[in-house]
Amino acid sequence: MKRFFFSIIICTTLLWNETSHAVGELGENNGFNNNPHNLSSRSGNTKKAVTETQICIFCHIPHGAVANAPLWGRPDPTGSFDIRAGLGISDPGIVNTTLYSTAADYPNGASKLCLSCHDGVTAMGILANGDELDMSGGNALQIDLAISHPISFVYNSNVKTHLGSSYLWPTTAYLDNNSRVQCTICHQPHQDTKSGTYSLPFWRGAGTNDVTEYNAICTACHTATPSIVNEHNF
């Protein structure tokens, strides 16, 4: 009986989602949309599956998932990354005590999930359970971390002292459960916010003014108000 009731909840949720997607969401218009993270064959994007119509399967699978996230279906990224180059931190005390060391799990947390597609090496169609989906328009994406905000580092008192007085303590809402800065400090993966004059893609604090909302996230850690710079071509 419990299993039957649980199935009803899942089916009801899926049906509700089919008819109530907001603009920019992965499932908008039953998948017939241009959300860059919609890799299904229904997508209007260049990089997409040849025949696979499922939307969620590129990141989540019900069987054979790994423990990185709920029902996570992506293999670990295989690219080479070095957080110290981005931060300019070489002090051994900082490196060894705050997970900057390349011997530590890096990238980690939510950033590791993002880079399982964006490392420029791991094919988007490969799943953690060994299945491979046929893709068109190329099968790898890349973000150059050399020109990107540093990710997957612990932001603690040692780091703040090293960085200096122009940095602030962010609220815990901006850090993950291990006090680390991840891609998700700025981005969320499901709803694409870049539309019309709004220039920020998958923006965590999206509203109606991209300059204001860009600055709001930056000034959670930085004392200086930055200018809007679109580093990535999503």
Coordinates of N, CA, C and O in Angstrom, one line a residue, residues 164-229:
G164 N 42.8 39.5 2.8 CA 42.9 40.9 3.2 C 41.6 41.5 3.5 O 40.5 40.9 3.5
S165 N 41.6 42.8 3.8 CA 40.5 43.5 4.3 C 39.4 43.8 3.3 O 38.3 44.3 3.6
S166 N 39.7 43.6 2.0 CA 38.7 43.9 1.0 C 37.7 42.7 0.9 O 36.8 42.8 -0.1
Y167 N 37.8 41.8 1.7 CA 36.8 40.6 1.7 C 36.0 40.5 2.9 O 36.4 40.9 4.0
L168 N 34.8 40.1 2.8 CA 33.8 40.0 3.9 C 33.5 38.5 4.2 O 33.8 37.6 3.4
W169 N 32.9 38.3 5.3 CA 32.3 37.0 5.7 C 30.9 36.9 5.0 O 30.0 37.7 5.3
P170 N 30.7 35.9 4.1 CA 29.4 35.8 3.5 C 28.5 35.1 4.5 O 29.0 34.4 5.5
T171 N 27.2 35.2 4.3 CA 26.3 34.4 5.1 C 26.4 32.9 4.7 O 26.9 32.6 3.6
T172 N 26.0 32.0 5.6 CA 26.2 30.6 5.3 C 25.4 30.2 4.1 O 25.7 29.2 3.5
A173 N 24.4 31.0 3.7 CA 23.6 30.6 2.5 C 24.4 30.6 1.3 O 24.0 30.0 0.3
Y174 N 25.6 31.3 1.3 CA 26.4 31.4 0.1 C 27.5 30.3 0.0 O 28.2 30.1 -1.0
L175 N 27.6 29.5 1.1 CA 28.6 28.4 1.2 C 27.9 27.1 1.3 O 26.8 27.0 1.7
D176 N 28.6 26.0 0.9 CA 28.0 24.7 1.0 C 28.2 24.2 2.5 O 28.6 24.9 3.4
N177 N 27.8 23.0 2.7 CA 27.8 22.4 4.1 C 29.2 22.3 4.7 O 29.4 22.1 5.9
N178 N 30.2 22.4 3.9 CA 31.6 22.3 4.3 C 32.3 23.7 4.2 O 33.5 23.8 4.2
S179 N 31.5 24.8 4.2 CA 32.0 26.1 4.2 C 32.8 26.4 2.9 O 33.7 27.2 2.9
R180 N 32.5 25.8 1.8 CA 33.2 25.9 0.6 C 32.4 26.8 -0.4 O 31.2 26.8 -0.5
V181 N 33.1 27.6 -1.2 CA 32.6 28.3 -2.3 C 32.5 27.4 -3.6 O 33.5 26.8 -4.0
Q182 N 31.3 27.3 -4.1 CA 31.1 26.4 -5.3 C 30.4 27.2 -6.4 O 30.1 28.4 -6.3
C183 N 30.3 26.5 -7.5 CA 29.6 27.2 -8.7 C 28.2 27.7 -8.3 O 27.7 28.7 -8.8
T184 N 27.6 27.0 -7.3 CA 26.2 27.3 -6.9 C 26.1 28.6 -6.1 O 25.0 29.0 -5.7
I185 N 27.3 29.2 -5.8 CA 27.2 30.5 -5.1 C 26.6 31.5 -6.1 O 25.9 32.5 -5.6
C186 N 26.7 31.3 -7.4 CA 26.1 32.2 -8.4 C 25.0 31.6 -9.2 O 24.1 32.3 -9.7
H187 N 25.2 30.3 -9.5 CA 24.3 29.6 -10.5 C 23.5 28.5 -9.9 O 23.9 27.8 -8.9
Q188 N 22.3 28.3 -10.5 CA 21.5 27.1 -10.2 C 21.2 26.5 -11.6 O 21.1 27.2 -12.6
P189 N 21.1 25.2 -11.7 CA 21.2 24.5 -13.0 C 19.9 24.4 -13.8 O 19.9 24.0 -15.0
H190 N 18.7 24.5 -13.2 CA 17.5 24.1 -13.8 C 16.8 25.2 -14.6 O 16.2 24.9 -15.7
Q191 N 16.7 26.4 -14.2 CA 16.0 27.4 -14.9 C 17.0 28.5 -15.5 O 17.7 29.1 -14.8
D192 N 16.9 28.6 -16.8 CA 17.8 29.5 -17.5 C 17.2 30.9 -17.3 O 16.1 31.2 -17.8
T193 N 17.9 31.8 -16.7 CA 17.5 33.2 -16.5 C 17.9 34.2 -17.6 O 17.4 35.3 -17.6
K194 N 18.8 33.7 -18.5 CA 19.3 34.6 -19.5 C 18.2 34.7 -20.6 O 18.0 33.8 -21.4
S195 N 17.6 35.9 -20.7 CA 16.6 36.1 -21.7 C 16.3 37.6 -21.9 O 16.3 38.3 -21.0
G196 N 16.2 37.9 -23.2 CA 16.0 39.3 -23.5 C 17.2 40.2 -23.1 O 18.3 39.9 -23.4
T197 N 16.9 41.2 -22.3 CA 18.0 42.1 -21.8 C 18.6 41.5 -20.5 O 19.6 42.1 -20.1
Y198 N 18.1 40.4 -19.9 CA 18.7 39.9 -18.7 C 19.9 39.0 -19.1 O 19.7 38.0 -19.8
S199 N 21.1 39.3 -18.8 CA 22.3 38.7 -19.3 C 22.9 37.6 -18.5 O 23.8 36.9 -19.0
L200 N 22.3 37.3 -17.3 CA 23.0 36.3 -16.4 C 22.4 35.0 -16.6 O 21.2 34.8 -16.4
P201 N 23.1 34.0 -17.0 CA 22.6 32.6 -17.2 C 22.5 31.8 -15.9 O 23.3 31.8 -15.1
F202 N 21.3 31.1 -15.8 CA 21.1 30.2 -14.6 C 21.5 31.0 -13.3 O 22.2 30.4 -12.4
W203 N 21.0 32.2 -13.2 CA 21.5 33.0 -12.0 C 20.7 32.7 -10.8 O 19.4 32.6 -10.8
R204 N 21.4 32.5 -9.7 CA 20.8 32.1 -8.5 C 19.8 33.1 -7.9 O 18.8 32.8 -7.4
G205 N 20.2 34.4 -8.0 CA 19.4 35.5 -7.4 C 18.6 36.2 -8.5 O 18.4 37.4 -8.4
A206 N 18.2 35.6 -9.6 CA 17.5 36.3 -10.7 C 16.2 36.9 -10.3 O 15.4 36.4 -9.6
G207 N 16.1 38.1 -10.9 CA 14.8 38.9 -10.7 C 14.6 39.7 -12.0 O 14.4 39.1 -13.0
T208 N 14.7 41.0 -11.9 CA 14.4 41.8 -13.1 C 15.5 42.7 -13.4 O 15.5 43.3 -14.5
N209 N 16.5 42.9 -12.6 CA 17.7 43.8 -12.8 C 19.0 43.0 -12.7 O 19.4 42.7 -11.6
D210 N 19.6 42.7 -13.8 CA 20.8 41.8 -13.8 C 22.0 42.5 -13.1 O 22.8 41.8 -12.4
V211 N 22.1 43.8 -13.3 CA 23.2 44.5 -12.7 C 23.1 44.5 -11.1 O 24.1 44.1 -10.4
T212 N 21.9 44.8 -10.7 CA 21.7 44.8 -9.2 C 21.9 43.4 -8.6 O 22.5 43.2 -7.6
E213 N 21.4 42.4 -9.3 CA 21.5 41.0 -8.8 C 22.8 40.4 -8.9 O 23.2 39.5 -8.1
Y214 N 23.6 40.8 -9.9 CA 25.0 40.4 -10.0 C 25.8 41.0 -8.9 O 26.5 40.3 -8.2
N215 N 25.6 42.3 -8.6 CA 26.3 42.9 -7.6 C 26.0 42.4 -6.2 O 26.8 42.3 -5.3
A216 N 24.7 42.0 -6.0 CA 24.3 41.5 -4.7 C 25.0 40.3 -4.3 O 25.4 40.1 -3.1
I217 N 25.3 39.4 -5.3 CA 26.0 38.2 -5.0 C 27.5 38.4 -4.8 O 28.1 37.9 -3.8
C218 N 28.0 39.3 -5.6 CA 29.5 39.6 -5.5 C 29.8 40.3 -4.2 O 30.8 40.0 -3.5
T219 N 28.9 41.2 -3.8 CA 29.2 42.0 -2.5 C 28.9 41.2 -1.3 O 29.0 41.8 -0.2
A220 N 28.5 40.0 -1.4 CA 28.3 39.1 -0.2 C 29.7 38.8 0.3 O 29.9 38.5 1.5
C221 N 30.7 38.8 -0.5 CA 32.1 38.5 -0.1 C 33.1 39.6 -0.4 O 34.1 39.8 0.3
H222 N 32.8 40.5 -1.4 CA 33.7 41.5 -1.8 C 33.2 42.9 -1.4 O 32.0 43.2 -1.5
T223 N 34.1 43.7 -0.9 CA 33.7 45.1 -0.5 C 33.5 46.0 -1.7 O 32.7 46.9 -1.7
A224 N 34.2 45.8 -2.8 CA 34.0 46.6 -4.0 C 32.9 46.1 -4.9 O 32.7 44.8 -5.0
T225 N 32.1 47.0 -5.4 CA 31.0 46.6 -6.3 C 31.6 46.3 -7.7 O 32.2 47.3 -8.3
P226 N 31.5 45.1 -8.3 CA 32.1 44.8 -9.6 C 31.2 45.3 -10.7 O 30.1 45.7 -10.6
S227 N 31.8 45.3 -11.9 CA 31.1 45.5 -13.1 C 30.6 44.2 -13.7 O 31.2 43.2 -13.4
I228 N 29.5 44.2 -14.5 CA 29.0 43.0 -15.0 C 30.0 42.5 -16.1 O 30.3 43.3 -17.0
V229 N 30.4 41.3 -16.1 CA 31.3 40.7 -17.1 C 30.8 39.3 -17.4 O 30.7 38.5 -16.5

